[in-house]
XYZ file of C-alpha atoms in Angstrom:
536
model
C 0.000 0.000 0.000
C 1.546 3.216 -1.211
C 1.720 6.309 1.158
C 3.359 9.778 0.821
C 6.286 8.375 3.111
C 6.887 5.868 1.195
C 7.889 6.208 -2.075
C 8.911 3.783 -5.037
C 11.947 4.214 -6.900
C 13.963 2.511 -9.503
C 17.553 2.185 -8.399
C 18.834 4.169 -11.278
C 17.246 7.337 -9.579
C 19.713 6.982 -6.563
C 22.969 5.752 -6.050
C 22.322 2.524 -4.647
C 24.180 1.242 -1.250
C 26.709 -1.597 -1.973
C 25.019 -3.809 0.191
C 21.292 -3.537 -1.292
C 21.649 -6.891 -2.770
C 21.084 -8.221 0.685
C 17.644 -6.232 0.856
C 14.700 -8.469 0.221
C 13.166 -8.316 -2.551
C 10.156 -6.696 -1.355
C 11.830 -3.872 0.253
C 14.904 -3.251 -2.323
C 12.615 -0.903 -4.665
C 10.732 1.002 -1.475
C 13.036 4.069 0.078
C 11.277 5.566 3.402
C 12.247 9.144 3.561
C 14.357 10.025 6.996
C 11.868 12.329 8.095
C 9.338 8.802 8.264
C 11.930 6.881 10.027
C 11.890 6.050 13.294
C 13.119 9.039 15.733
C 15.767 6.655 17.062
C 17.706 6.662 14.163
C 19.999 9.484 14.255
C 20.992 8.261 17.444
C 21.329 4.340 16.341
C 23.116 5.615 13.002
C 25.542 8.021 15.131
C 26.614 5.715 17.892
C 25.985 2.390 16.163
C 29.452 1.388 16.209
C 30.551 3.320 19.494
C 29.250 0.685 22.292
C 30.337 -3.126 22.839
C 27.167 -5.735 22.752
C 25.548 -5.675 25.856
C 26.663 -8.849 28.479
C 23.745 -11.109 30.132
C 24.669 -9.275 33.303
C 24.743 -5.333 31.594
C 21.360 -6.206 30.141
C 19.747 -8.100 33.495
C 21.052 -4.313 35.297
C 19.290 -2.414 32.410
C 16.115 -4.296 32.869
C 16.301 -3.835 36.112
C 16.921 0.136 36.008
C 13.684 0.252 33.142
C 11.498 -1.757 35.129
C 11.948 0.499 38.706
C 11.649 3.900 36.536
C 9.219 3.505 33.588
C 7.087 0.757 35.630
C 7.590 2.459 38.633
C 6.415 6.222 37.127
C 3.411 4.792 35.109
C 2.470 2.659 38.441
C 2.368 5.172 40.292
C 0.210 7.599 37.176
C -1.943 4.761 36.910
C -2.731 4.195 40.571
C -3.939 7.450 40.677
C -5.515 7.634 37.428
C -7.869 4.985 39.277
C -7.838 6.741 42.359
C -9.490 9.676 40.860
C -11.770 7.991 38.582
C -13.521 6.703 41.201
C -14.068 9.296 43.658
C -17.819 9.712 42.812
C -17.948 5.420 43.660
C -16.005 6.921 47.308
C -17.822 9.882 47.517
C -21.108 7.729 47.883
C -20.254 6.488 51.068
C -19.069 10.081 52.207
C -21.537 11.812 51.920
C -22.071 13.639 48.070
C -25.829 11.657 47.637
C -26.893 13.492 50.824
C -25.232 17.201 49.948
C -26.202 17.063 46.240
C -29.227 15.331 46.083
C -28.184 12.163 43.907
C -30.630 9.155 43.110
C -28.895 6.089 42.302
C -30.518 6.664 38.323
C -28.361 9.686 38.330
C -25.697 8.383 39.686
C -24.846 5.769 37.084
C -25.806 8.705 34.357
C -22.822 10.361 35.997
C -20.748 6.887 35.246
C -21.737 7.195 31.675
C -21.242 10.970 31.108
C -17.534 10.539 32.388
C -17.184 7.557 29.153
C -19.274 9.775 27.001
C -15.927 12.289 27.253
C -13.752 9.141 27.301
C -14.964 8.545 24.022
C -15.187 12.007 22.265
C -11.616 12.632 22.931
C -9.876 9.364 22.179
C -9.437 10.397 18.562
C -8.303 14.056 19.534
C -5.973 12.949 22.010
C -4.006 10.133 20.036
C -3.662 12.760 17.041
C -1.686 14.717 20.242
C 0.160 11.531 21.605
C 1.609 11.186 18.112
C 2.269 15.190 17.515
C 3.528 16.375 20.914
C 6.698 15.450 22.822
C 5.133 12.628 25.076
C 5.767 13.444 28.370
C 4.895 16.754 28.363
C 1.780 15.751 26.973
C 1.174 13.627 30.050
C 2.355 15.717 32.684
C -0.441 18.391 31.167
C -3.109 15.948 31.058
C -2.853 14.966 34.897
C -2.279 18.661 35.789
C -5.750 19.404 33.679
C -7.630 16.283 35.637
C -6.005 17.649 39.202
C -7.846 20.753 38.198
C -11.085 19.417 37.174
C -11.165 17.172 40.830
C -10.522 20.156 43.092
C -13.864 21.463 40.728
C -16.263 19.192 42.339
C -15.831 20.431 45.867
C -17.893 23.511 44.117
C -20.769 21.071 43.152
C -23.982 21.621 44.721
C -26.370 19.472 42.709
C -26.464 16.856 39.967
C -26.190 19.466 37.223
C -23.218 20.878 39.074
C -21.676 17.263 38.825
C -22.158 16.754 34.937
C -19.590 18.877 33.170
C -17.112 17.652 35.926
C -17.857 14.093 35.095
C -17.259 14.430 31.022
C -14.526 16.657 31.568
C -12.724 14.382 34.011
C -13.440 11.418 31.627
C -12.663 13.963 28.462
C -8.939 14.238 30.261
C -8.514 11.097 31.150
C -9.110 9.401 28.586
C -5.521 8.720 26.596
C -3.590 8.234 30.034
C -3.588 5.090 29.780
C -3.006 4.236 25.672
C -0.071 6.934 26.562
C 1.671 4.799 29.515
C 1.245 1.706 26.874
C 3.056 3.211 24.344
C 5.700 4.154 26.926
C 6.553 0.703 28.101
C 6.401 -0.520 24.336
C 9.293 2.200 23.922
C 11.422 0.575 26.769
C 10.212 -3.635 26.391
C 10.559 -6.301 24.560
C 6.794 -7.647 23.548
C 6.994 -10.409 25.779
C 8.472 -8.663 28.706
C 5.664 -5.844 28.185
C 3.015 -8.257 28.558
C 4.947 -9.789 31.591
C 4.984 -6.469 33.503
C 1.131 -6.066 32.044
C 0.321 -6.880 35.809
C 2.660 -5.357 37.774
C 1.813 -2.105 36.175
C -1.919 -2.402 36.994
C -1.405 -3.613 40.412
C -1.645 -0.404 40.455
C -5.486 -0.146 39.230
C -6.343 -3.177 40.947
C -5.291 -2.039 44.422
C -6.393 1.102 43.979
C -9.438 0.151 45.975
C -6.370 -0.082 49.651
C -5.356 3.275 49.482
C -8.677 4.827 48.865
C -10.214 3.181 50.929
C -7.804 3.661 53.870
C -8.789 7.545 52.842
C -11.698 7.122 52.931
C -12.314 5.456 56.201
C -10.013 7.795 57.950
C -12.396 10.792 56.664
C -16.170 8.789 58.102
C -14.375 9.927 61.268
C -13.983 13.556 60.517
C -15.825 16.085 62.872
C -15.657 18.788 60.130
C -19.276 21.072 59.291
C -17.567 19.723 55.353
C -18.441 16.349 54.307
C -15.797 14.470 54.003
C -16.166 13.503 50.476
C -15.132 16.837 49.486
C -11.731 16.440 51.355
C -11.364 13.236 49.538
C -11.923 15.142 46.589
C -8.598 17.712 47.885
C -6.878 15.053 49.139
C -6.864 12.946 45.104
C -6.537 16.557 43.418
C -3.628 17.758 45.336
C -1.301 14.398 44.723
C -2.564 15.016 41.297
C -1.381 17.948 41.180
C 2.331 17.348 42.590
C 2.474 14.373 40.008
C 1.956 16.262 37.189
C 4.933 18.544 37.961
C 6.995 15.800 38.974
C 5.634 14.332 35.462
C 6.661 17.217 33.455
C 10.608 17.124 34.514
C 10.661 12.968 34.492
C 8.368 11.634 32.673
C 10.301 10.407 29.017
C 9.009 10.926 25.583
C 11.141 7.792 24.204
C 14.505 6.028 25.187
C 16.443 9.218 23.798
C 14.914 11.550 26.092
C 15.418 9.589 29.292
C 17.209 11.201 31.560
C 17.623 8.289 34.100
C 19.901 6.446 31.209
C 23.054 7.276 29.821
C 23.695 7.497 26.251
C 25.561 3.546 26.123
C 22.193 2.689 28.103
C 19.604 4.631 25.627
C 21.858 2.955 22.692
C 20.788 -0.539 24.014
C 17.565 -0.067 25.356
C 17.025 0.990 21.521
C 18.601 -2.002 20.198
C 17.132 -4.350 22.561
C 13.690 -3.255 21.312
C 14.102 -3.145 17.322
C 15.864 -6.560 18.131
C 13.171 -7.946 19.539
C 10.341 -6.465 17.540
C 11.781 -5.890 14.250
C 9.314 -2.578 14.173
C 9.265 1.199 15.484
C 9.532 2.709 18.808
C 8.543 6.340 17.779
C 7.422 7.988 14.706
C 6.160 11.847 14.484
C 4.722 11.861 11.397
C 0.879 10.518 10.672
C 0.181 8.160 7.759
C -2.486 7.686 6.449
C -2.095 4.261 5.049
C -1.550 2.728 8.700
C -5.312 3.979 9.398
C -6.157 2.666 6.395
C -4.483 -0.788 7.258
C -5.716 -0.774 10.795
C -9.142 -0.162 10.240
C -8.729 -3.122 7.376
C -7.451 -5.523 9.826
C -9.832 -8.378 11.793
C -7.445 -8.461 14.457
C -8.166 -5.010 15.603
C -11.917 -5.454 15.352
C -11.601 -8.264 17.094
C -9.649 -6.929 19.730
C -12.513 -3.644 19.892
C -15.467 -6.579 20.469
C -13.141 -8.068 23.090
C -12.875 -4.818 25.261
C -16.236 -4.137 24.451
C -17.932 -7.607 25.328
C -15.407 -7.065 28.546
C -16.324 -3.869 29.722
C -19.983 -4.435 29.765
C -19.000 -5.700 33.722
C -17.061 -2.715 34.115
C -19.598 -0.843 36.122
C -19.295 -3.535 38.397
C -16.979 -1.925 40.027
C -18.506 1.561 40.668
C -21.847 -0.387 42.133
C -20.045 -2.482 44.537
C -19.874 0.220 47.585
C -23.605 0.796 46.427
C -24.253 -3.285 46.868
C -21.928 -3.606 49.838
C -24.572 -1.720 51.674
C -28.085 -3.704 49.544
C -26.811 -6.791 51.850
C -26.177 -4.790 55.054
C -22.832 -3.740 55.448
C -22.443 -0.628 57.244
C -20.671 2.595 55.788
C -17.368 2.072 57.423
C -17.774 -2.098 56.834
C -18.164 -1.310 53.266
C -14.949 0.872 52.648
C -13.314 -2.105 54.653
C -14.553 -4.685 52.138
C -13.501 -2.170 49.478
C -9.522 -2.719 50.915
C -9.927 -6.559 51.227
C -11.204 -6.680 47.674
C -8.617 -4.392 46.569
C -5.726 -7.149 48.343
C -7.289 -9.695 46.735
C -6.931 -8.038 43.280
C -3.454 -7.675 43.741
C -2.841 -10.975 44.632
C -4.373 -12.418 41.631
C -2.239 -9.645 39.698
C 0.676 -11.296 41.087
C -0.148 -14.904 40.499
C -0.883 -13.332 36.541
C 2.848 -12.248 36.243
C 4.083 -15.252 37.334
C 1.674 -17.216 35.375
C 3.304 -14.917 32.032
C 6.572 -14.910 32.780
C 6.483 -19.001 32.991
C 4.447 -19.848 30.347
C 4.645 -17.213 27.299
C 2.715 -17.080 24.202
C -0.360 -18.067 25.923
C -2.207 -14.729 26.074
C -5.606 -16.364 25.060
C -5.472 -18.820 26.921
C -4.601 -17.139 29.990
C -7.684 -14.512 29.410
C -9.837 -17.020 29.500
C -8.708 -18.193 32.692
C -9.032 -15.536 34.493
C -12.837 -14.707 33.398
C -13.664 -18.419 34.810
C -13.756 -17.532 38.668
C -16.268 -14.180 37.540
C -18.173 -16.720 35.851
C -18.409 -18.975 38.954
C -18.925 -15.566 41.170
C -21.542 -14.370 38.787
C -23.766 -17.508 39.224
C -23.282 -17.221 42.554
C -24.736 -13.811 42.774
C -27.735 -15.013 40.866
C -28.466 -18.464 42.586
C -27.532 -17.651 46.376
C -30.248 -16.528 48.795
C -30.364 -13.004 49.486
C -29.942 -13.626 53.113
C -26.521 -15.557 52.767
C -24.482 -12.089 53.696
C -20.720 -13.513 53.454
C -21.373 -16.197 50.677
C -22.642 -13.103 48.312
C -19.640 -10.599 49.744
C -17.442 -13.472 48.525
C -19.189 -14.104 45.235
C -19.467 -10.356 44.593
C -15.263 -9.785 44.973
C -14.637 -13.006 43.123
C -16.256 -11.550 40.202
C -14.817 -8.133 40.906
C -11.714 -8.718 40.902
C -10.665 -11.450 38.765
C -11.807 -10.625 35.133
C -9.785 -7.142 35.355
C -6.934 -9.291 34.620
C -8.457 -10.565 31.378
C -8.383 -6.828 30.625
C -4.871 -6.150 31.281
C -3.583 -9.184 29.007
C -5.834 -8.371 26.222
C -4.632 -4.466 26.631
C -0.947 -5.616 26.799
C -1.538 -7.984 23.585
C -3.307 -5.203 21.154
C -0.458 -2.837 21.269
C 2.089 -6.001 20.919
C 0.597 -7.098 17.801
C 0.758 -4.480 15.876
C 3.561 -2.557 13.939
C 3.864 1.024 12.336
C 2.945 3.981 15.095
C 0.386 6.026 13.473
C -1.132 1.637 13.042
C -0.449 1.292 17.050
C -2.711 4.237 17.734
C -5.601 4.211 15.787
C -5.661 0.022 17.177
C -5.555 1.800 20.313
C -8.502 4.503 19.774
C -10.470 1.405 18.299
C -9.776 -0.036 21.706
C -10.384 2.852 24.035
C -13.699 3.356 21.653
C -14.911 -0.116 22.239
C -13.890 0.415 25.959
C -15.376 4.174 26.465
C -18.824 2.610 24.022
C -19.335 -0.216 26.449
C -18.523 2.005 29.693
C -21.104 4.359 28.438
C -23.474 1.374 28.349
C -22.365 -0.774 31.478
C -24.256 2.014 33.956
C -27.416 1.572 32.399
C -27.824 -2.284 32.717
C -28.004 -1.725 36.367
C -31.423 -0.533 36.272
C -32.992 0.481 39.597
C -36.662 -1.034 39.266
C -34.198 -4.222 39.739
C -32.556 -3.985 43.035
C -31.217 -5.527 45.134
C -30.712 -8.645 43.123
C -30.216 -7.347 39.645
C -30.601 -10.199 37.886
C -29.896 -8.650 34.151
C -27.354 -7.080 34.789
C -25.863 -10.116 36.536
C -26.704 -12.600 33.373
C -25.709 -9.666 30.805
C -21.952 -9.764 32.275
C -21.833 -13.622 32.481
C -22.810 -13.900 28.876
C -21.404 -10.966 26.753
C -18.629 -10.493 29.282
C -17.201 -13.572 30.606
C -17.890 -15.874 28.084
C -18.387 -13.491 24.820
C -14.606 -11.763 25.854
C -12.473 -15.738 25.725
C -13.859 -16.322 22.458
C -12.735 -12.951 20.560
C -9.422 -13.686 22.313
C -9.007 -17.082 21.337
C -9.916 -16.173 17.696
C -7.248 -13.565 17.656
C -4.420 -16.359 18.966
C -5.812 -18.586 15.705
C -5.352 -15.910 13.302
C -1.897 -14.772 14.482
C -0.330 -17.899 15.149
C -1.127 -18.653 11.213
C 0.443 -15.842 10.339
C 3.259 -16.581 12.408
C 3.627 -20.033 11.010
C 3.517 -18.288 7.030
C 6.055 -15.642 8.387
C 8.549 -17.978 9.664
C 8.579 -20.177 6.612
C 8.921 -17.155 4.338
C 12.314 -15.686 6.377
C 13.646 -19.441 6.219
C 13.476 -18.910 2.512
C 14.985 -15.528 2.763
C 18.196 -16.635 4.906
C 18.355 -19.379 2.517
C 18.787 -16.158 -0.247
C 21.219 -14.927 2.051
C 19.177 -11.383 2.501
C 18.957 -9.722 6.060
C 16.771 -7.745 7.178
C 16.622 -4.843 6.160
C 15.480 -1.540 4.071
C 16.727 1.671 2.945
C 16.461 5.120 4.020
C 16.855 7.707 1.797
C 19.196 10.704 3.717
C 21.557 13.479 2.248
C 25.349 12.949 1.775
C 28.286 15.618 2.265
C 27.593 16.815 -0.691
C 23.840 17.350 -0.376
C 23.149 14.490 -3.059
C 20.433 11.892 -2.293
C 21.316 8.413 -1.344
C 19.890 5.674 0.097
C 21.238 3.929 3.426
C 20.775 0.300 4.418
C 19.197 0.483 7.868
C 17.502 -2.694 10.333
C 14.144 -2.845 8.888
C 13.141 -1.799 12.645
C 13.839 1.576 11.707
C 11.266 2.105 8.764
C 8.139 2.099 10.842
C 6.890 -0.515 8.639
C 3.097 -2.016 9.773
C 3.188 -5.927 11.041
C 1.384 -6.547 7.618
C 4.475 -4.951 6.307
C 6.746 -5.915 7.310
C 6.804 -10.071 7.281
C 10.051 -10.342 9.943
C 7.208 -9.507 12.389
C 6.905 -12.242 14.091
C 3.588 -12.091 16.736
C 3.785 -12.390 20.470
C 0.932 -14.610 21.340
């Protein structure tokens, strides 16, 4: 597929490299102009030959050093990404129905306004990702959202509360395809899926620290209800991460400042070795939306979130269930912080789980929707009286499936090549995610408490059970492609071509001429590009 980067040329129109014989075929009459390379290039072309191969125990430090700053940084974003997504779910139990007048109807419109601006801006705000330096563009969003939280301590009534709800969704909204693409920058593909659930820990414990808050306020003697201190309380750490965000947070491996230049060199190398595909590109082509939007596997991946996220709201009605049974106020924030332990625990028996048995991302979503399954039932078949049999049901469900999420999540961004590709995949995602969030309030419909027995069914059957089978038809179609790929680079080593492609820079002289460069550095799509080889 032709675009204006890249152009076709005979090689009598530039002086071709001596080794362009090595080029396969496919690639030897395509030139990609530098300016639709990847950004790493100058760097990789002007200290290629300056730093010794890295050592098994060089790279295990370098891993090391990436996985305590870049995991540790967009941990620590994340958690409170969560944090302050869900302060209307905390502010329930402190007090905002009371001061504001709230039904529960209007409550879960709330929940859906804050997707409706989830939605509107995902295609806005990955046009931005690709066309401002990265972390600035972060640091800016969580100083916006810090902004927009300290607003709601002005609300007075529901109205008051719905431009704060899209607007906080309307910021929030590329955070997390942002913090993707930054560990993509920094990982391999299967070590990026590895740390998948180490990084959301962070969402999935959300639930301690917030709840620690927000049992610590119940207590307050203040004339101010204490959900609008929880409301300072989220916006101020907001606020000191975004500055701390702006100074730290990296737009790609060149601009870290935690790494030297022999570290950025290999953190580089490591990545193009492993992926055979870009780790930044500036420039927006129009042929990778064209090829996204053309591909199964990201409509497939859409459904997935979308059949997923249908349970979603789940987690905003369980302080709102907690006290349906009986649990009291300060009980419920309680069972908030044991749910929250439990979802890390099952985050941490998911890395293990990766890092032991790889190329099983299918097959380990599935998995983890079973136990939801099993607590969904339960929440359907037990007696209504059976208080700690449906608490237990109601966090099994809770808290397992998220994980199913955070593979699948992990896996979209993986399996596709070419930026401008890797972001309209991920606004198909966040779309099918922000689509089905908009939807997930309204299947809790209040005519149905306390049981809610359609909303229950709706999540075991589109969620649960609909979500494994979109995944498991992605694995089929990749690992065919995989098996066609391999067989076709056997044949190409067997021609004795590497591989590579050419860039097309400017000599001494200012006279055109084309450069053999790894084919990692052409920003090629996976479709492309057929050294791509698929993490499943």
């Amino acid at each position: 597929m032709a675009s204006p980067e890249v152009e076709s040329k005979t090689e009598s129109k530039n002086e071709p490299v001596s080794a362009e014989v090595n080029v396969p075929v496919a690639l030897r009459s395509r030139v990609i102009s530098k300016r639709a390379a990847d950004v790493t290039l100058e760097l990789v072309e002007k200290y290629g030959d300056s730093f010794e191969p890295l050592t098994p125990n060089a790279e295990r430090r370098l891993r090391w050093k990436l996985y305590l700053w870049i995991v540790g940084l967009v941990s620590v974003v994340n958690l409170w990404l969560f944090i302050d997504k869900a302060t209307l779910a905390y502010g329930s139990l402190l007090g905002i129905f009371e001061e504001t007048g709230l039904t529960d109807t209007e409550y879960n419109n709330l929940n859906t306004l804050f997707y409706t601006g989830y939605i509107i801006a995902q295609a806005p705000g990955h046009y931005l990702i690709q066309r401002l330096p990265l972390g600035k563009f972060v640091a800016a969003t969580i100083f916006v959202w810090s902004l927009i939280v300290f607003l709601h301590c002005t609300a007075k009534s529901y109205g008051a509360l719905i431009p704060l709800r899209f607007f906080l969704g309307f910021s929030e909204s590329v955070l997390v395809p942002a913090m993707e693409m930054t560990m993509n920058m920094f990982f391999t593909p299967s070590e990026v899926i590895r740390v998948q659930p180490v990084f959301w820990i962070a969402c999935m414990g959300s639930p301690i620290p917030a709840g620690f808050v927000a049992y610590g306020l119940l207590f307050s003697k203040s004339s101010v209800l204490p959900w609008k201190f929880f409301m300072i309380i989220t916006g101020g750490v907001s606020f000191l991460l975004a500055i701390y965000s702006w100074f730290y947070y990296p737009d790609n491996p060149t601009k870290a400042k935690f790494l030297s230049l022999e570290e950025k060199f290999h953190t580089i190398q490591r990545v193009h070795h492993a992926t055979k595909s870009s780790i930044e590109q500036k420039t927006f082509k129009p042929y990778q939306v064209r090829e996204a939007l053309t591909d199964p596997v990201s409509w497939l991946f859409t459904l997935a979130v979308f059949c997923l996220m249908i349970a979603n709201n789940l987690a905003y009605q369980q302080n709102l269930l907690f006290l349906k049974i009986g649990v009291s106020d300060l009980g419920s924030t309680l069972v908030s912080v044991a749910g929250g332990g439990f979802a890390v625990v099952c985050c941490i028996v998911a890395t293990i789980g990766l890092t032991y048995f790889r190329n099983r991302s299918a097959f380990w979503g599935t998995f983890w929707c079973l136990p939801a399954v099993a607590g969904g039932i339960g929440m359907v078949a037990l007696d209504w009286d059976k208080k700690i049999s449906l608490l237990a049901c109601m966090l099994l469900a809770g808290n397992t499936f998220g994980i199913t999420y955070i593979v699948a999540l992990g896996w979209t961004s993986t399996s596709a090549g070419g930026y401008t590709k890797k972001l309209v995949r991920n606004v198909l995602w966040m779309g099918g995610y922000g689509v089905s969030n908009i939807i997930s309030p309204q299947i809790w419909v209040a005519r149905d408490a306390p049981r809610y027995y359609g909303a229950w069914i709706a999540q075991i059957v589109v969620s649960w059970v609909g979500t494994p089978l979109c995944l498991l038809a992605i694995h089929w179609i990749l690992s065919r492609r995989n098996k066609e790929r391999r067989e076709w680079i056997a044949a190409q080593e067997a021609l004795g071509n590497k591989p590579t492609g050419l860039v097309e820079e400017s000599d001494d002289e200012g006279k055109a001429v084309n450069v053999e460069v790894d084919i990692s550095l052409l920003d090629l799509t996976d479709l492309e590009n057929k050294y791509f080889i698929y993490e499943l």
